mmCIF file of C-alpha atoms in Angstrom:
data_model
loop_
_atom_site.group_PDB
_atom_site.id
_atom_site.type_symbol
_atom_site.label_atom_id
_atom_site.label_comp_id
_atom_site.label_asym_id
_atom_site.label_seq_id
_atom_site.Cartn_x
_atom_site.Cartn_y
_atom_site.Cartn_z
ATOM 1 C CA MET A 1 -30.386 -8.866 -4.611
ATOM 2 C CA ALA A 2 -28.832 -7.897 -1.297
ATOM 3 C CA MET A 3 -30.433 -4.749 0.068
ATOM 4 C CA ALA A 4 -29.702 -2.514 3.032
ATOM 5 C CA THR A 5 -31.362 0.560 4.438
ATOM 6 C CA VAL A 6 -29.558 3.437 6.064
ATOM 7 C CA LYS A 7 -31.350 5.873 8.351
ATOM 8 C CA LEU A 8 -30.226 9.411 7.630
ATOM 9 C CA SER A 9 -29.655 11.735 10.580
ATOM 10 C CA SER A 10 -32.232 14.491 11.103
ATOM 11 C CA PRO A 11 -31.698 17.795 12.926
ATOM 12 C CA ALA A 12 -32.454 17.736 16.646
ATOM 13 C CA ALA A 13 -35.347 19.823 17.918
ATOM 14 C CA GLY A 14 -34.266 23.407 18.536
ATOM 15 C CA LEU A 15 -35.594 26.789 19.644
ATOM 16 C CA LEU A 16 -37.192 29.242 17.251
ATOM 17 C CA ALA A 17 -37.649 32.989 17.786
ATOM 18 C CA GLY A 18 -39.772 33.763 20.829
ATOM 19 C CA GLY A 19 -38.739 30.573 22.562
ATOM 20 C CA ARG A 20 -40.987 28.319 20.531
ATOM 21 C CA THR A 21 -39.747 24.821 19.917
ATOM 22 C CA ARG A 22 -39.194 23.350 16.469
ATOM 23 C CA ARG A 23 -40.309 19.811 15.846
ATOM 24 C CA SER A 24 -37.687 17.556 14.340
ATOM 25 C CA ALA A 25 -38.188 16.694 10.701
ATOM 26 C CA PRO A 26 -39.435 13.211 9.923
ATOM 27 C CA ALA A 27 -36.600 10.723 9.584
ATOM 28 C CA ARG A 28 -35.757 10.035 5.954
ATOM 29 C CA ARG A 29 -34.685 6.648 4.707
ATOM 30 C CA ALA A 30 -32.322 5.930 1.846
ATOM 31 C CA THR A 31 -31.917 2.592 0.151
ATOM 32 C CA VAL A 32 -28.414 1.424 -0.634
ATOM 33 C CA ILE A 33 -28.165 -1.112 -3.434
ATOM 34 C CA ARG A 34 -25.218 -3.423 -3.205
ATOM 35 C CA ALA A 35 -23.718 -5.255 -6.148
ATOM 36 C CA THR A 36 -24.713 -8.880 -6.206
ATOM 37 C CA ALA A 37 -23.307 -11.971 -7.853
ATOM 38 C CA GLY A 38 -25.641 -14.533 -6.376
ATOM 39 C CA SER A 39 -24.152 -17.425 -4.433
ATOM 40 C CA TYR A 40 -20.792 -17.162 -6.203
ATOM 41 C CA SER A 41 -19.566 -13.859 -4.712
ATOM 42 C CA ASP A 42 -16.803 -15.293 -2.522
ATOM 43 C CA GLU A 43 -15.613 -17.650 -5.241
ATOM 44 C CA LEU A 44 -15.535 -14.859 -7.819
ATOM 45 C CA VAL A 45 -13.389 -12.682 -5.570
ATOM 46 C CA SER A 46 -11.045 -15.609 -4.871
ATOM 47 C CA THR A 47 -10.741 -16.470 -8.573
ATOM 48 C CA ALA A 48 -10.020 -12.878 -9.555
ATOM 49 C CA LYS A 49 -7.333 -12.585 -6.876
ATOM 50 C CA SER A 50 -5.723 -15.830 -8.044
ATOM 51 C CA VAL A 51 -5.508 -14.619 -11.640
ATOM 52 C CA ALA A 52 -4.217 -11.237 -10.437
ATOM 53 C CA SER A 53 -1.360 -12.754 -8.424
ATOM 54 C CA PRO A 54 2.135 -11.196 -8.308
ATOM 55 C CA GLY A 55 4.427 -11.957 -11.229
ATOM 56 C CA ARG A 56 1.762 -13.756 -13.247
ATOM 57 C CA GLY A 57 -0.590 -12.966 -16.119
ATOM 58 C CA ILE A 58 -2.852 -14.560 -18.716
ATOM 59 C CA LEU A 59 -2.027 -16.633 -21.784
ATOM 60 C CA ALA A 60 -4.736 -15.913 -24.361
ATOM 61 C CA ILE A 61 -5.212 -18.832 -26.766
ATOM 62 C CA ASP A 62 -8.888 -18.279 -27.492
ATOM 63 C CA GLU A 63 -8.524 -17.589 -31.198
ATOM 64 C CA SER A 64 -11.439 -18.851 -33.253
ATOM 65 C CA ASN A 65 -10.813 -21.870 -35.443
ATOM 66 C CA ALA A 66 -10.553 -19.571 -38.461
ATOM 67 C CA THR A 67 -7.948 -17.329 -36.817
ATOM 68 C CA CYS A 68 -6.031 -20.297 -35.452
ATOM 69 C CA GLY A 69 -6.023 -21.618 -39.014
ATOM 70 C CA LYS A 70 -4.282 -18.442 -40.183
ATOM 71 C CA ARG A 71 -1.597 -18.969 -37.552
ATOM 72 C CA LEU A 72 -1.117 -22.574 -38.617
ATOM 73 C CA SER A 73 -1.016 -21.714 -42.315
ATOM 74 C CA SER A 74 1.833 -19.277 -41.610
ATOM 75 C CA ILE A 75 4.007 -22.312 -40.833
ATOM 76 C CA GLY A 76 2.582 -24.509 -43.591
ATOM 77 C CA LEU A 77 0.019 -26.510 -41.599
ATOM 78 C CA ASP A 78 -3.561 -27.273 -42.568
ATOM 79 C CA ASN A 79 -6.351 -25.993 -40.336
ATOM 80 C CA THR A 80 -7.488 -29.320 -38.890
ATOM 81 C CA GLU A 81 -8.676 -30.170 -35.395
ATOM 82 C CA ALA A 82 -5.677 -32.460 -34.941
ATOM 83 C CA ASN A 83 -3.238 -29.644 -35.764
ATOM 84 C CA ARG A 84 -5.062 -27.180 -33.516
ATOM 85 C CA GLN A 85 -4.997 -29.744 -30.729
ATOM 86 C CA ALA A 86 -1.271 -30.407 -31.238
ATOM 87 C CA TYR A 87 -0.429 -26.713 -31.035
ATOM 88 C CA ARG A 88 -2.543 -26.067 -27.959
ATOM 89 C CA GLN A 89 -1.183 -29.195 -26.309
ATOM 90 C CA LEU A 90 2.313 -27.796 -26.832
ATOM 91 C CA LEU A 91 1.291 -24.608 -25.023
ATOM 92 C CA LEU A 92 -0.774 -26.062 -22.198
ATOM 93 C CA THR A 93 1.627 -28.861 -21.228
ATOM 94 C CA THR A 94 4.694 -26.639 -20.913
ATOM 95 C CA ALA A 95 6.361 -27.585 -17.623
ATOM 96 C CA GLY A 96 6.840 -24.638 -15.270
ATOM 97 C CA LEU A 97 4.317 -22.413 -17.055
ATOM 98 C CA GLY A 98 2.334 -21.847 -13.859
ATOM 99 C CA GLU A 99 5.208 -19.889 -12.353
ATOM 100 C CA TYR A 100 4.472 -17.052 -14.800
ATOM 101 C CA ILE A 101 0.918 -17.711 -16.028
ATOM 102 C CA SER A 102 -2.129 -17.530 -13.738
ATOM 103 C CA GLY A 103 -4.898 -18.032 -16.295
ATOM 104 C CA ALA A 104 -5.404 -19.291 -19.839
ATOM 105 C CA ILE A 105 -8.289 -18.167 -22.048
ATOM 106 C CA LEU A 106 -9.507 -21.043 -24.211
ATOM 107 C CA PHE A 107 -11.728 -21.340 -27.247
ATOM 108 C CA GLU A 108 -14.747 -23.618 -26.723
ATOM 109 C CA GLU A 109 -13.156 -26.427 -28.729
ATOM 110 C CA THR A 110 -10.063 -26.383 -26.509
ATOM 111 C CA LEU A 111 -12.068 -26.367 -23.252
ATOM 112 C CA TYR A 112 -13.450 -29.793 -24.153
ATOM 113 C CA GLN A 113 -10.263 -31.249 -25.651
ATOM 114 C CA SER A 114 -7.659 -33.536 -24.099
ATOM 115 C CA THR A 115 -4.027 -34.332 -24.779
ATOM 116 C CA THR A 116 -3.151 -37.213 -27.074
ATOM 117 C CA ASP A 117 -2.645 -39.219 -23.858
ATOM 118 C CA GLY A 118 -6.212 -38.529 -22.771
ATOM 119 C CA LYS A 119 -5.661 -35.899 -20.067
ATOM 120 C CA LYS A 120 -8.125 -33.020 -20.182
ATOM 121 C CA PHE A 121 -6.539 -29.687 -21.026
ATOM 122 C CA VAL A 122 -8.464 -28.192 -18.094
ATOM 123 C CA ASP A 123 -6.688 -30.619 -15.760
ATOM 124 C CA CYS A 124 -3.304 -29.785 -17.304
ATOM 125 C CA LEU A 125 -3.933 -26.174 -16.315
ATOM 126 C CA LYS A 126 -5.257 -26.915 -12.834
ATOM 127 C CA ASP A 127 -2.193 -29.038 -12.064
ATOM 128 C CA GLN A 128 -0.066 -25.903 -12.522
ATOM 129 C CA ASN A 129 -2.436 -23.617 -10.566
ATOM 130 C CA ILE A 130 -3.544 -21.937 -13.800
ATOM 131 C CA MET A 131 -7.202 -20.921 -13.942
ATOM 132 C CA PRO A 132 -9.038 -22.110 -17.080
ATOM 133 C CA GLY A 133 -10.957 -19.355 -18.874
ATOM 134 C CA ILE A 134 -13.307 -19.353 -21.841
ATOM 135 C CA LYS A 135 -14.201 -16.996 -24.695
ATOM 136 C CA VAL A 136 -17.978 -16.569 -24.597
ATOM 137 C CA ASP A 137 -18.808 -13.910 -27.191
ATOM 138 C CA LYS A 138 -19.961 -14.834 -30.689
ATOM 139 C CA GLY A 139 -17.916 -12.305 -32.612
ATOM 140 C CA LEU A 140 -18.342 -8.907 -34.194
ATOM 141 C CA VAL A 141 -21.007 -7.924 -36.723
ATOM 142 C CA PRO A 142 -21.855 -4.576 -38.389
ATOM 143 C CA LEU A 143 -23.744 -2.113 -36.169
ATOM 144 C CA PRO A 144 -26.696 -0.633 -38.103
ATOM 145 C CA GLY A 145 -26.972 3.140 -37.813
ATOM 146 C CA SER A 146 -23.299 3.602 -37.007
ATOM 147 C CA ASN A 147 -20.281 4.897 -38.906
ATOM 148 C CA ASN A 148 -19.223 1.499 -40.312
ATOM 149 C CA GLU A 149 -18.692 0.251 -36.746
ATOM 150 C CA SER A 150 -19.287 -3.110 -35.073
ATOM 151 C CA TRP A 151 -21.094 -4.612 -32.127
ATOM 152 C CA CYS A 152 -20.466 -7.885 -30.339
ATOM 153 C CA GLN A 153 -23.100 -10.605 -30.387
ATOM 154 C CA GLY A 154 -23.587 -13.515 -28.008
ATOM 155 C CA LEU A 155 -25.987 -12.532 -25.208
ATOM 156 C CA ASP A 156 -28.660 -14.955 -26.415
ATOM 157 C CA GLY A 157 -28.162 -18.226 -24.557
ATOM 158 C CA LEU A 158 -25.178 -16.848 -22.644
ATOM 159 C CA ALA A 159 -26.436 -17.908 -19.207
ATOM 160 C CA SER A 160 -26.808 -21.559 -20.196
ATOM 161 C CA ARG A 161 -23.441 -21.566 -21.979
ATOM 162 C CA CYS A 162 -21.710 -20.078 -18.916
ATOM 163 C CA ALA A 163 -23.320 -22.714 -16.689
ATOM 164 C CA GLU A 164 -22.020 -25.482 -18.944
ATOM 165 C CA TYR A 165 -18.542 -23.961 -19.131
ATOM 166 C CA TYR A 166 -18.443 -23.765 -15.333
ATOM 167 C CA LYS A 167 -19.308 -27.488 -15.128
ATOM 168 C CA GLN A 168 -16.454 -28.199 -17.544
ATOM 169 C CA GLY A 169 -14.002 -26.412 -15.256
ATOM 170 C CA ALA A 170 -13.843 -22.843 -16.564
ATOM 171 C CA ARG A 171 -13.668 -20.190 -13.849
ATOM 172 C CA PHE A 172 -13.430 -16.958 -15.825
ATOM 173 C CA ALA A 173 -14.750 -15.664 -19.128
ATOM 174 C CA LYS A 174 -13.836 -13.210 -21.845
ATOM 175 C CA TRP A 175 -15.995 -11.000 -24.066
ATOM 176 C CA ARG A 176 -14.203 -8.821 -26.609
ATOM 177 C CA THR A 177 -15.782 -5.864 -28.330
ATOM 178 C CA VAL A 178 -13.958 -3.140 -30.237
ATOM 179 C CA VAL A 179 -13.973 0.626 -30.646
ATOM 180 C CA SER A 180 -12.485 2.277 -33.739
ATOM 181 C CA ILE A 181 -11.088 5.797 -33.484
ATOM 182 C CA PRO A 182 -10.951 6.387 -37.290
ATOM 183 C CA CYS A 183 -14.695 5.599 -37.380
ATOM 184 C CA GLY A 184 -15.480 8.218 -34.734
ATOM 185 C CA PRO A 185 -16.183 6.460 -32.490
ATOM 186 C CA SER A 186 -19.899 7.201 -32.555
ATOM 187 C CA ALA A 187 -21.864 7.603 -29.327
ATOM 188 C CA LEU A 188 -24.017 4.681 -30.483
ATOM 189 C CA ALA A 189 -21.027 2.346 -30.855
ATOM 190 C CA VAL A 190 -19.578 3.300 -27.464
ATOM 191 C CA LYS A 191 -22.907 2.830 -25.689
ATOM 192 C CA GLU A 192 -23.541 -0.489 -27.413
ATOM 193 C CA ALA A 193 -20.062 -1.735 -26.461
ATOM 194 C CA ALA A 194 -20.468 -0.665 -22.836
ATOM 195 C CA TRP A 195 -23.977 -2.051 -22.417
ATOM 196 C CA GLY A 196 -23.097 -5.376 -24.012
ATOM 197 C CA LEU A 197 -20.058 -5.777 -21.764
ATOM 198 C CA ALA A 198 -22.125 -4.957 -18.681
ATOM 199 C CA ARG A 199 -24.890 -7.450 -19.500
ATOM 200 C CA TYR A 200 -22.314 -10.147 -20.239
ATOM 201 C CA ALA A 201 -20.464 -9.417 -16.979
ATOM 202 C CA ALA A 202 -23.625 -9.702 -14.889
ATOM 203 C CA ILE A 203 -24.631 -12.966 -16.573
ATOM 204 C CA ALA A 204 -21.143 -14.465 -16.228
ATOM 205 C CA GLN A 205 -20.958 -13.630 -12.519
ATOM 206 C CA ASP A 206 -24.428 -15.082 -11.957
ATOM 207 C CA ASN A 207 -23.066 -18.378 -13.278
ATOM 208 C CA GLY A 208 -19.779 -18.449 -11.374
ATOM 209 C CA LEU A 209 -17.413 -17.024 -13.994
ATOM 210 C CA VAL A 210 -15.215 -13.975 -13.407
ATOM 211 C CA PRO A 211 -15.813 -11.742 -16.445
ATOM 212 C CA ILE A 212 -12.892 -10.168 -18.272
ATOM 213 C CA VAL A 213 -14.196 -6.833 -19.524
ATOM 214 C CA GLU A 214 -12.531 -5.976 -22.840
ATOM 215 C CA PRO A 215 -13.491 -2.963 -24.939
ATOM 216 C CA GLU A 216 -10.471 -3.005 -27.250
ATOM 217 C CA ILE A 217 -9.614 0.389 -28.700
ATOM 218 C CA LEU A 218 -8.053 -0.603 -31.995
ATOM 219 C CA LEU A 219 -4.570 0.575 -32.966
ATOM 220 C CA ASP A 220 -5.794 1.465 -36.460
ATOM 221 C CA GLY A 221 -5.396 5.141 -37.386
ATOM 222 C CA ASP A 222 -2.948 8.021 -37.598
ATOM 223 C CA HIS A 223 -4.156 9.845 -34.475
ATOM 224 C CA GLY A 224 -1.892 10.964 -31.646
ATOM 225 C CA ILE A 225 -1.706 9.584 -28.121
ATOM 226 C CA GLU A 226 -3.822 12.406 -26.663
ATOM 227 C CA ARG A 227 -6.723 11.430 -28.918
ATOM 228 C CA THR A 228 -6.427 7.816 -27.767
ATOM 229 C CA LEU A 229 -6.505 8.992 -24.149
ATOM 230 C CA GLU A 230 -9.643 11.041 -24.819
ATOM 231 C CA VAL A 231 -11.461 8.097 -26.394
ATOM 232 C CA ALA A 232 -10.285 5.619 -23.755
ATOM 233 C CA GLU A 233 -11.592 7.818 -20.964
ATOM 234 C CA LYS A 234 -14.948 8.127 -22.703
ATOM 235 C CA VAL A 235 -15.227 4.384 -23.300
ATOM 236 C CA TRP A 236 -14.282 3.326 -19.772
ATOM 237 C CA SER A 237 -16.577 5.948 -18.258
ATOM 238 C CA GLU A 238 -19.506 4.400 -20.133
ATOM 239 C CA VAL A 239 -18.402 0.858 -19.282
ATOM 240 C CA PHE A 240 -18.305 1.469 -15.532
ATOM 241 C CA PHE A 241 -21.579 3.378 -15.623
ATOM 242 C CA TYR A 242 -23.349 0.364 -17.107
ATOM 243 C CA LEU A 243 -21.449 -2.156 -14.974
ATOM 244 C CA ALA A 244 -22.813 -0.359 -11.922
ATOM 245 C CA GLN A 245 -26.331 -0.215 -13.407
ATOM 246 C CA ASN A 246 -26.173 -3.994 -13.851
ATOM 247 C CA ASN A 247 -25.020 -4.537 -10.243
ATOM 248 C CA VAL A 248 -21.755 -6.144 -11.293
ATOM 249 C CA LEU A 249 -19.435 -6.980 -8.391
ATOM 250 C CA PHE A 250 -16.291 -4.949 -9.113
ATOM 251 C CA GLU A 251 -14.147 -7.150 -6.849
ATOM 252 C CA GLY A 252 -15.081 -10.101 -9.050
ATOM 253 C CA ILE A 253 -14.086 -8.769 -12.478
ATOM 254 C CA LEU A 254 -10.867 -8.308 -14.434
ATOM 255 C CA LEU A 255 -10.211 -5.698 -17.115
ATOM 256 C CA LYS A 256 -8.462 -6.226 -20.438
ATOM 257 C CA PRO A 257 -7.825 -2.728 -21.796
ATOM 258 C CA SER A 258 -5.747 -1.505 -24.678
ATOM 259 C CA MET A 259 -2.680 0.489 -23.727
ATOM 260 C CA VAL A 260 -2.979 4.189 -24.522
ATOM 261 C CA THR A 261 -0.723 4.550 -27.565
ATOM 262 C CA PRO A 262 -0.700 6.632 -30.747
ATOM 263 C CA GLY A 263 -2.442 5.123 -33.764
ATOM 264 C CA ALA A 264 -0.307 2.573 -35.581
ATOM 265 C CA GLU A 265 0.033 4.941 -38.568
ATOM 266 C CA HIS A 266 0.930 8.023 -36.532
ATOM 267 C CA LYS A 267 4.163 9.656 -37.675
ATOM 268 C CA GLU A 268 5.805 9.471 -34.246
ATOM 269 C CA LYS A 269 6.107 6.475 -31.947
ATOM 270 C CA ALA A 270 5.691 6.975 -28.217
ATOM 271 C CA SER A 271 8.233 5.800 -25.661
ATOM 272 C CA PRO A 272 7.308 3.185 -23.042
ATOM 273 C CA GLU A 273 7.422 5.958 -20.439
ATOM 274 C CA ALA A 274 4.926 8.110 -22.387
ATOM 275 C CA ILE A 275 2.623 5.144 -22.959
ATOM 276 C CA ALA A 276 2.777 4.240 -19.260
ATOM 277 C CA LYS A 277 2.043 7.822 -18.220
ATOM 278 C CA HIS A 278 -1.009 8.185 -20.456
ATOM 279 C CA THR A 279 -2.325 4.696 -19.729
ATOM 280 C CA LEU A 280 -2.039 5.024 -15.960
ATOM 281 C CA THR A 281 -3.601 8.490 -16.126
ATOM 282 C CA MET A 282 -6.631 6.993 -17.864
ATOM 283 C CA LEU A 283 -6.894 4.109 -15.395
ATOM 284 C CA ARG A 284 -6.628 6.332 -12.322
ATOM 285 C CA ARG A 285 -9.378 8.584 -13.681
ATOM 286 C CA ARG A 286 -11.762 5.792 -14.594
ATOM 287 C CA VAL A 287 -11.092 2.487 -12.769
ATOM 288 C CA PRO A 288 -12.125 1.986 -9.119
ATOM 289 C CA PRO A 289 -9.452 0.465 -6.863
ATOM 290 C CA ALA A 290 -11.936 -2.293 -6.002
ATOM 291 C CA VAL A 291 -11.075 -3.911 -9.364
ATOM 292 C CA PRO A 292 -8.351 -6.488 -8.599
ATOM 293 C CA GLY A 293 -6.581 -6.787 -11.937
ATOM 294 C CA ILE A 294 -5.769 -4.906 -15.145
ATOM 295 C CA MET A 295 -4.649 -7.474 -17.731
ATOM 296 C CA PHE A 296 -3.497 -5.602 -20.827
ATOM 297 C CA LEU A 297 -3.939 -6.825 -24.378
ATOM 298 C CA SER A 298 -0.999 -6.454 -26.751
ATOM 299 C CA GLY A 299 -3.059 -5.457 -29.786
ATOM 300 C CA GLY A 300 -0.421 -5.989 -32.459
ATOM 301 C CA GLN A 301 2.575 -4.588 -30.616
ATOM 302 C CA SER A 302 5.797 -6.557 -30.978
ATOM 303 C CA GLU A 303 6.619 -9.028 -28.230
ATOM 304 C CA VAL A 304 9.294 -6.707 -26.844
ATOM 305 C CA GLU A 305 7.170 -3.529 -27.134
ATOM 306 C CA ALA A 306 4.333 -5.101 -25.163
ATOM 307 C CA THR A 307 6.740 -6.213 -22.443
ATOM 308 C CA LEU A 308 8.620 -2.900 -22.233
ATOM 309 C CA ASN A 309 5.374 -0.939 -21.975
ATOM 310 C CA LEU A 310 4.062 -3.213 -19.225
ATOM 311 C CA ASN A 311 7.335 -2.883 -17.344
ATOM 312 C CA ALA A 312 7.136 0.925 -17.520
ATOM 313 C CA MET A 313 3.698 0.819 -15.890
ATOM 314 C CA ASN A 314 5.033 -1.144 -12.934
ATOM 315 C CA GLN A 315 7.828 1.197 -11.875
ATOM 316 C CA SER A 316 5.742 2.472 -8.966
ATOM 317 C CA PRO A 317 2.861 0.959 -6.956
ATOM 318 C CA ASN A 318 -0.597 0.873 -8.548
ATOM 319 C CA PRO A 319 -4.032 0.456 -6.934
ATOM 320 C CA TRP A 320 -4.567 -2.702 -9.000
ATOM 321 C CA HIS A 321 -2.493 -5.649 -10.218
ATOM 322 C CA VAL A 322 -1.201 -4.404 -13.591
ATOM 323 C CA SER A 323 -0.318 -7.347 -15.805
ATOM 324 C CA PHE A 324 -0.814 -8.979 -19.200
ATOM 325 C CA SER A 325 -3.284 -11.048 -21.194
ATOM 326 C CA TYR A 326 -1.315 -11.584 -24.372
ATOM 327 C CA ALA A 327 -1.969 -13.765 -27.389
ATOM 328 C CA ARG A 328 0.371 -12.910 -30.256
ATOM 329 C CA ALA A 329 2.909 -11.274 -27.909
ATOM 330 C CA LEU A 330 3.358 -14.634 -26.148
ATOM 331 C CA GLN A 331 2.872 -16.996 -29.070
ATOM 332 C CA ASN A 332 4.653 -15.506 -32.076
ATOM 333 C CA SER A 333 8.136 -16.846 -31.272
ATOM 334 C CA VAL A 334 6.655 -20.137 -30.117
ATOM 335 C CA LEU A 335 4.855 -20.781 -33.383
ATOM 336 C CA LYS A 336 7.905 -19.934 -35.494
ATOM 337 C CA THR A 337 10.099 -22.183 -33.385
ATOM 338 C CA TRP A 338 7.686 -25.119 -33.561
ATOM 339 C CA GLN A 339 7.013 -25.072 -37.324
ATOM 340 C CA GLY A 340 4.670 -28.037 -36.823
ATOM 341 C CA HIS A 341 7.502 -30.515 -36.220
ATOM 342 C CA PRO A 342 7.303 -32.864 -33.198
ATOM 343 C CA GLU A 343 11.058 -32.644 -32.698
ATOM 344 C CA ASN A 344 10.698 -28.870 -32.130
ATOM 345 C CA VAL A 345 8.131 -29.086 -29.326
ATOM 346 C CA GLU A 346 10.675 -28.813 -26.506
ATOM 347 C CA ALA A 347 12.385 -25.808 -28.109
ATOM 348 C CA ALA A 348 9.014 -24.135 -28.699
ATOM 349 C CA GLN A 349 8.016 -24.660 -25.076
ATOM 350 C CA LYS A 350 11.289 -23.076 -23.995
ATOM 351 C CA ALA A 351 10.466 -20.104 -26.225
ATOM 352 C CA LEU A 352 7.083 -19.802 -24.477
ATOM 353 C CA LEU A 353 8.769 -19.817 -21.076
ATOM 354 C CA VAL A 354 11.171 -17.077 -22.231
ATOM 355 C CA ARG A 355 8.290 -14.805 -23.175
ATOM 356 C CA ALA A 356 6.219 -15.719 -20.120
ATOM 357 C CA LYS A 357 9.158 -15.032 -17.798
ATOM 358 C CA ALA A 358 9.902 -11.709 -19.514
ATOM 359 C CA ASN A 359 6.336 -10.540 -18.921
ATOM 360 C CA SER A 360 6.397 -11.871 -15.371
ATOM 361 C CA LEU A 361 9.422 -9.680 -14.742
ATOM 362 C CA ALA A 362 7.616 -6.756 -16.389
ATOM 363 C CA GLN A 363 4.659 -7.246 -14.055
ATOM 364 C CA LEU A 364 7.129 -6.920 -11.187
ATOM 365 C CA GLY A 365 8.836 -3.919 -12.836
ATOM 366 C CA ARG A 366 12.136 -5.773 -13.290
ATOM 367 C CA TYR A 367 12.337 -6.380 -17.053
ATOM 368 C CA THR A 368 15.387 -4.932 -18.834
ATOM 369 C CA GLY A 369 14.938 -6.071 -22.461
ATOM 370 C CA GLU A 370 18.491 -7.376 -22.629
ATOM 371 C CA GLY A 371 19.207 -10.300 -24.929
ATOM 372 C CA GLU A 372 15.949 -10.147 -26.879
ATOM 373 C CA SER A 373 16.014 -11.509 -30.419
ATOM 374 C CA ASP A 374 15.324 -9.427 -33.522
ATOM 375 C CA GLU A 375 12.269 -11.576 -34.182
ATOM 376 C CA ALA A 376 10.774 -10.587 -30.818
ATOM 377 C CA LYS A 377 11.171 -6.922 -31.758
ATOM 378 C CA LYS A 378 9.105 -7.172 -34.954
ATOM 379 C CA GLY A 379 5.697 -5.476 -34.826
ATOM 380 C CA MET A 380 2.583 -7.590 -35.452
ATOM 381 C CA PHE A 381 0.019 -4.890 -36.227
ATOM 382 C CA GLN A 382 -2.418 -5.783 -39.003
ATOM 383 C CA LYS A 383 -4.830 -3.154 -40.251
ATOM 384 C CA GLY A 384 -8.408 -4.303 -39.776
ATOM 385 C CA TYR A 385 -7.279 -7.356 -37.789
ATOM 386 C CA THR A 386 -10.035 -9.827 -36.880
ATOM 387 C CA TYR A 387 -9.740 -12.202 -33.963
#
């Protein structure tokens, strides 16, 4: 760990009553602890800056095999490795994708897969200046002692897995845990989420991977936007407290927060301007400007909603790159266009570019929403959604 000492100034000797001199107090020493990320510090900062580059964001295709199977079944396809490979090949070989996408989060299976022509998916991404990322958590399980809440497992063996993923070409990682407002959230669940994210982040950095820090505050519930803001501030306060305790290098991380919105079952919807105001208020109160990028999750919003809300947040300068890390909000139209038919691949790739370009414009604050299809405006919220 890099250490530095700073000598604190002491008062100069002075005169006391009667002309007597006062001896100066002994010099005190204070130890300053600097965040450390081992030998990868410079690379981590460079990787984070590349992902957080103007007009670009993240394509999240790290769904587990089970979740990917649900997507495939929606268009009548069986959940086989060949079908998963075909779909991800469609996404990752889209020409021109790198203009709008700076990183792609992969599931472990995809990280080691190749195209049907034998080209590694990792190389397909690198050729377009897209950073390969990897999902490293092992999913959510019930948290004993909580109010029916969850915790995220996967710390056991994480260091060795990260080292192997780095060798395979991954340069950033993702760990998703969740917080439920209808379930409290309990202090136990918030602390567990924050501590787990901090330990993961430190381990990922120690092995050369930029950690995406993602405590997703679920849309479930009928609460108002002010309640979401209150919980978000509490969660991110805990997260940064434990990130600092674990000596995580803030310049070498990325955040993947939920937008501050009302619960999905709240009687009134919030405008993009209201969502932007509350979300940016939370970020300014909790997120140091040293963090290079805020890559929002869509969390069940419609494709258009997610893009409009992002655009509203980029109408004035921010201390960080404010962008996207979308899964369903980039893929929904693509999947429905493809329908599993080889002859539809080109049209599906064009649909991906439409959504990627729209969110690129939103990152730059230039998205208008004109010409969007009705399908893109349909909400995708699912109560109790599992990833």
